[in-house]
Short mmCIF file of C-alpha atoms in Angstrom, two decimals:
data_model
loop_
_atom_site.label_atom_id
_atom_site.label_comp_id
_atom_site.label_asym_id
_atom_site.label_seq_id
_atom_site.Cartn_x
_atom_site.Cartn_y
_atom_site.Cartn_z
CA GLY A 1 -0.23 6.30 15.64
CA ALA A 2 -2.86 4.38 13.86
CA VAL A 3 -2.37 0.58 13.73
CA VAL A 4 -3.91 -1.92 11.40
CA SER A 5 -3.42 -5.63 12.54
CA GLN A 6 -3.71 -8.36 9.80
CA HIS A 7 -3.91 -12.05 10.36
CA PRO A 8 -2.67 -14.52 9.28
CA SER A 9 0.61 -13.32 8.05
CA ARG A 10 1.26 -16.63 6.10
CA VAL A 11 -1.09 -19.45 4.88
CA ILE A 12 -0.92 -22.43 2.80
CA CYS A 13 -4.03 -24.19 1.60
CA LYS A 14 -5.15 -26.88 -0.70
CA SER A 15 -6.73 -26.05 -4.02
CA GLY A 16 -10.55 -25.91 -3.54
CA THR A 17 -10.56 -24.73 -0.02
CA SER A 18 -11.48 -21.19 1.50
CA VAL A 19 -9.17 -19.02 3.43
CA LYS A 20 -10.22 -16.06 5.69
CA ILE A 21 -8.05 -13.08 6.23
CA GLU A 22 -8.80 -10.55 8.97
CA CYS A 23 -7.84 -6.92 9.19
CA ARG A 24 -8.37 -4.95 12.34
CA SER A 25 -7.97 -1.31 13.14
CA LEU A 26 -6.51 -1.38 16.66
CA ASP A 27 -6.90 2.04 18.02
CA PHE A 28 -9.32 3.71 15.63
CA GLN A 29 -12.58 3.22 13.78
CA ALA A 30 -12.37 2.53 10.15
CA THR A 31 -15.42 3.04 8.29
CA THR A 32 -13.68 2.16 5.07
CA MET A 33 -10.86 -0.29 4.52
CA PHE A 34 -9.18 -1.14 1.35
CA TRP A 35 -7.94 -4.64 0.15
CA TYR A 36 -5.06 -4.84 -2.28
CA ARG A 37 -3.27 -7.72 -3.92
CA GLN A 38 0.39 -7.63 -4.89
CA PHE A 39 2.05 -10.29 -7.31
CA PRO A 40 5.84 -10.67 -7.09
CA LYS A 41 7.82 -7.55 -8.18
CA GLN A 42 4.54 -5.79 -9.11
CA SER A 43 2.98 -2.82 -7.26
CA LEU A 44 -0.15 -3.05 -5.09
CA MET A 45 -3.32 -3.41 -7.07
CA LEU A 46 -6.71 -2.50 -5.39
CA MET A 47 -9.12 -5.21 -5.14
CA ALA A 48 -12.06 -3.79 -3.42
CA THR A 49 -13.38 -1.10 -0.95
CA SER A 50 -14.87 -2.42 2.21
CA ASN A 51 -17.50 -0.37 3.66
CA GLU A 52 -18.88 -0.91 7.19
CA GLY A 53 -22.50 -2.07 7.17
CA SER A 54 -22.80 -2.14 3.50
CA LYS A 55 -21.69 -4.18 0.41
CA ALA A 56 -18.05 -3.86 -0.74
CA THR A 57 -17.15 -2.21 -4.00
CA TYR A 58 -15.05 -4.29 -6.25
CA GLU A 59 -12.70 -3.14 -8.97
CA GLN A 60 -13.12 -4.23 -12.51
CA GLY A 61 -11.98 -7.81 -13.02
CA VAL A 62 -12.22 -8.87 -9.39
CA GLU A 63 -14.87 -11.60 -8.86
CA LYS A 64 -17.04 -10.70 -5.88
CA ASP A 65 -18.23 -14.30 -5.41
CA LYS A 66 -14.69 -15.37 -5.17
CA PHE A 67 -13.28 -12.66 -2.90
CA LEU A 68 -16.05 -12.30 -0.24
CA ILE A 69 -15.55 -9.11 1.95
CA ASN A 70 -17.38 -8.54 5.14
CA HIS A 71 -17.03 -5.43 7.25
CA ALA A 72 -19.35 -6.01 10.13
CA SER A 73 -17.95 -3.55 12.57
CA LEU A 74 -16.02 -0.34 12.68
CA THR A 75 -12.80 -2.09 13.52
CA LEU A 76 -12.95 -5.32 11.65
CA SER A 77 -12.97 -6.32 7.85
CA THR A 78 -12.48 -9.74 6.52
CA LEU A 79 -11.59 -11.01 3.01
CA THR A 80 -12.44 -14.63 2.35
CA VAL A 81 -10.92 -16.32 -0.73
CA THR A 82 -13.35 -19.02 -1.68
CA SER A 83 -12.48 -22.16 -3.64
CA ALA A 84 -8.89 -21.16 -3.97
CA HIS A 85 -6.71 -22.15 -6.79
CA PRO A 86 -3.07 -21.75 -7.39
CA GLU A 87 -3.44 -18.59 -9.42
CA ASP A 88 -4.90 -16.92 -6.32
CA SER A 89 -1.56 -17.42 -4.72
CA SER A 90 -0.42 -13.78 -3.98
CA PHE A 91 0.25 -11.32 -1.20
CA TYR A 92 -3.04 -9.71 0.14
CA ILE A 93 -2.72 -6.47 2.12
CA CYS A 94 -5.39 -4.17 3.81
CA SER A 95 -5.29 -0.57 4.67
CA ALA A 96 -7.30 1.96 6.51
CA ARG A 97 -7.29 5.65 7.39
CA ASP A 98 -7.83 7.23 10.79
CA GLN A 99 -10.02 9.97 9.80
CA MET A 100 -10.33 11.33 13.27
CA GLY A 101 -6.78 11.20 14.18
CA GLY A 102 -5.82 14.44 12.49
CA GLY A 103 -3.53 13.04 9.98
CA TYR A 104 -4.53 11.91 6.52
CA GLY A 105 -2.13 9.07 5.69
CA TYR A 106 -3.13 5.54 5.27
CA THR A 107 -1.88 2.69 7.43
CA PHE A 108 -1.41 -0.71 6.15
CA GLY A 109 -1.48 -4.13 7.54
CA SER A 110 1.38 -6.43 7.60
CA GLY A 111 0.08 -8.53 4.77
CA THR A 112 -0.90 -12.11 4.18
CA ARG A 113 1.14 -14.30 1.92
CA LEU A 114 -1.34 -16.90 0.44
CA THR A 115 -0.03 -20.05 -1.27
CA VAL A 116 -2.50 -22.42 -2.77
CA VAL A 117 -1.24 -25.83 -3.57
CA LYS B 1 -7.42 7.78 -14.56
CA GLN B 2 -4.48 8.53 -12.29
CA GLU B 3 -1.16 6.88 -13.14
CA VAL B 4 1.94 6.78 -10.97
CA THR B 5 5.37 6.28 -12.32
CA GLN B 6 8.51 5.62 -10.37
CA ILE B 7 11.99 6.05 -11.83
CA PRO B 8 14.45 4.07 -11.60
CA ALA B 9 12.87 0.69 -11.11
CA ALA B 10 16.00 -0.55 -9.41
CA LEU B 11 19.02 1.17 -7.90
CA SER B 12 22.26 -0.17 -6.36
CA VAL B 13 24.53 2.22 -4.41
CA PRO B 14 27.48 1.84 -2.19
CA GLU B 15 26.93 2.71 1.41
CA GLY B 16 27.20 6.31 2.22
CA GLU B 17 25.86 7.80 -0.82
CA ASN B 18 23.02 10.25 -1.15
CA LEU B 19 20.30 9.24 -3.47
CA VAL B 20 17.18 10.43 -5.08
CA LEU B 21 14.05 8.42 -5.91
CA ASN B 22 11.61 9.94 -8.38
CA CYS B 23 7.87 9.65 -8.56
CA SER B 24 5.42 11.18 -11.20
CA PHE B 25 1.72 11.26 -11.39
CA THR B 26 -0.55 12.25 -14.21
CA ASP B 27 -3.49 13.84 -12.36
CA SER B 28 -2.45 16.86 -10.26
CA ALA B 29 -5.85 17.03 -8.35
CA ILE B 30 -4.36 15.11 -5.43
CA TYR B 31 -4.87 15.71 -1.65
CA ASN B 32 -1.75 14.06 -0.63
CA LEU B 33 1.29 11.93 -1.60
CA GLN B 34 2.70 9.25 0.70
CA TRP B 35 6.06 7.46 0.53
CA PHE B 36 6.17 3.78 1.77
CA ARG B 37 8.90 1.33 2.31
CA GLN B 38 8.28 -2.41 1.78
CA ASP B 39 10.81 -4.98 2.87
CA PRO B 40 10.64 -8.43 0.86
CA GLY B 41 7.55 -10.33 1.95
CA LYS B 42 6.35 -7.65 4.43
CA GLY B 43 3.72 -5.03 4.70
CA LEU B 44 4.13 -1.21 4.04
CA THR B 45 5.71 1.13 6.41
CA SER B 46 4.73 4.84 5.88
CA LEU B 47 7.77 7.06 5.69
CA LEU B 48 6.42 10.40 4.86
CA LEU B 49 3.05 12.07 4.01
CA ILE B 50 2.86 15.33 2.09
CA GLN B 51 -0.25 17.17 1.98
CA SER B 52 -1.22 18.85 -1.26
CA SER B 53 -0.59 22.37 0.26
CA GLN B 54 2.94 21.42 1.38
CA ARG B 55 6.12 21.36 -0.57
CA GLU B 56 8.19 18.98 1.50
CA GLN B 57 8.53 16.84 4.60
CA THR B 58 11.50 15.59 6.36
CA SER B 59 12.14 12.74 8.82
CA GLY B 60 15.76 11.93 9.77
CA ARG B 61 17.72 11.20 6.75
CA LEU B 62 14.65 11.29 4.50
CA ASN B 63 13.32 14.30 2.75
CA ALA B 64 10.37 14.17 0.27
CA SER B 65 9.42 17.05 -1.85
CA LEU B 66 6.18 17.62 -3.83
CA ASP B 67 5.46 19.83 -6.97
CA LYS B 68 1.88 19.35 -7.38
CA SER B 69 1.67 21.54 -10.50
CA SER B 70 4.12 19.41 -12.42
CA GLY B 71 3.10 16.10 -10.99
CA ARG B 72 6.40 15.17 -9.38
CA SER B 73 7.81 14.16 -6.08
CA THR B 74 11.28 13.08 -4.98
CA LEU B 75 12.44 11.11 -2.05
CA TYR B 76 15.99 12.14 -1.05
CA ILE B 77 17.94 9.66 1.30
CA ALA B 78 21.03 11.01 2.76
CA ALA B 79 24.04 8.92 3.81
CA SER B 80 22.42 5.70 2.62
CA GLN B 81 22.99 2.37 4.80
CA PRO B 82 22.63 -1.22 4.14
CA GLY B 83 19.54 -1.17 6.33
CA ASP B 84 17.88 1.16 3.87
CA SER B 85 17.69 -1.67 1.20
CA ALA B 86 14.12 -2.20 0.44
CA THR B 87 11.44 -1.26 -2.27
CA TYR B 88 10.21 2.20 -1.94
CA LEU B 89 6.67 2.98 -3.01
CA CYS B 90 5.06 6.15 -3.91
CA ALA B 91 1.30 6.78 -3.78
CA VAL B 92 -1.08 9.50 -4.31
CA GLY B 93 -4.43 9.92 -2.63
CA ARG B 94 -7.65 12.08 -3.08
CA GLY B 95 -9.94 12.30 -0.11
CA ASN B 96 -11.35 8.97 0.93
CA THR B 97 -10.48 7.34 -2.23
CA PRO B 98 -8.01 4.45 -2.17
CA LEU B 99 -4.17 5.28 -2.94
CA VAL B 100 -2.88 4.82 -6.32
CA PHE B 101 0.68 3.15 -6.23
CA GLY B 102 3.61 3.24 -8.52
CA LYS B 103 5.47 0.09 -9.07
CA GLY B 104 8.22 1.02 -6.75
CA THR B 105 12.03 1.48 -6.82
CA ARG B 106 14.05 -1.59 -5.45
CA LEU B 107 17.11 -0.11 -3.61
CA SER B 108 20.13 -1.99 -2.67
CA VAL B 109 22.73 -0.26 -0.48
CA ILE B 110 26.07 -2.21 -0.69
CA ALA B 111 28.22 -2.20 2.43
#
């Protein structure tokens, strides 16, 4: 089945630094990937839609200059948290759908636990 | 705007019990509904996907039903085991738009 690989799984960074999270579709091409954020005991909230070769679409309330998304190829999307602050500490997870694979379900990465100290 | 509600928010059962998790959604114009499992600090594992034209899907001890007209889905877990302890998330989708998630049901199966 479709596999999405996400790295790193866990990162601790100092306040003010930037962190890059990678999301790769391993066995299919993903023209669109979605980035979610999940706070403790809360559900997944969509942050942005990443489109290959074009600008990402951000949800209301999500700062596009803070959460930089790059989708440079059909198999890779990156989320960079710039000038991270403790309130950015959260669980970030990406997803994609193998539109050519015959199924219609979404596959999710394993998530990245970001802690900003 | 689509809203997904899951009841109960938390559930604790003894091992061996059959149980039902409920999911409801406000906009019935969906293409599919997907049930996921999430272990603490981990990503999502897809359990079952139901297309809008289908009424149920089964995988092992899991059975998910969909009543699109009433905006409801249930996930039935038979003969629960401690290893089933996790958060179960229901999400609905429409074409290439992102999934909309419920807040999940935290299940604890006690040995």
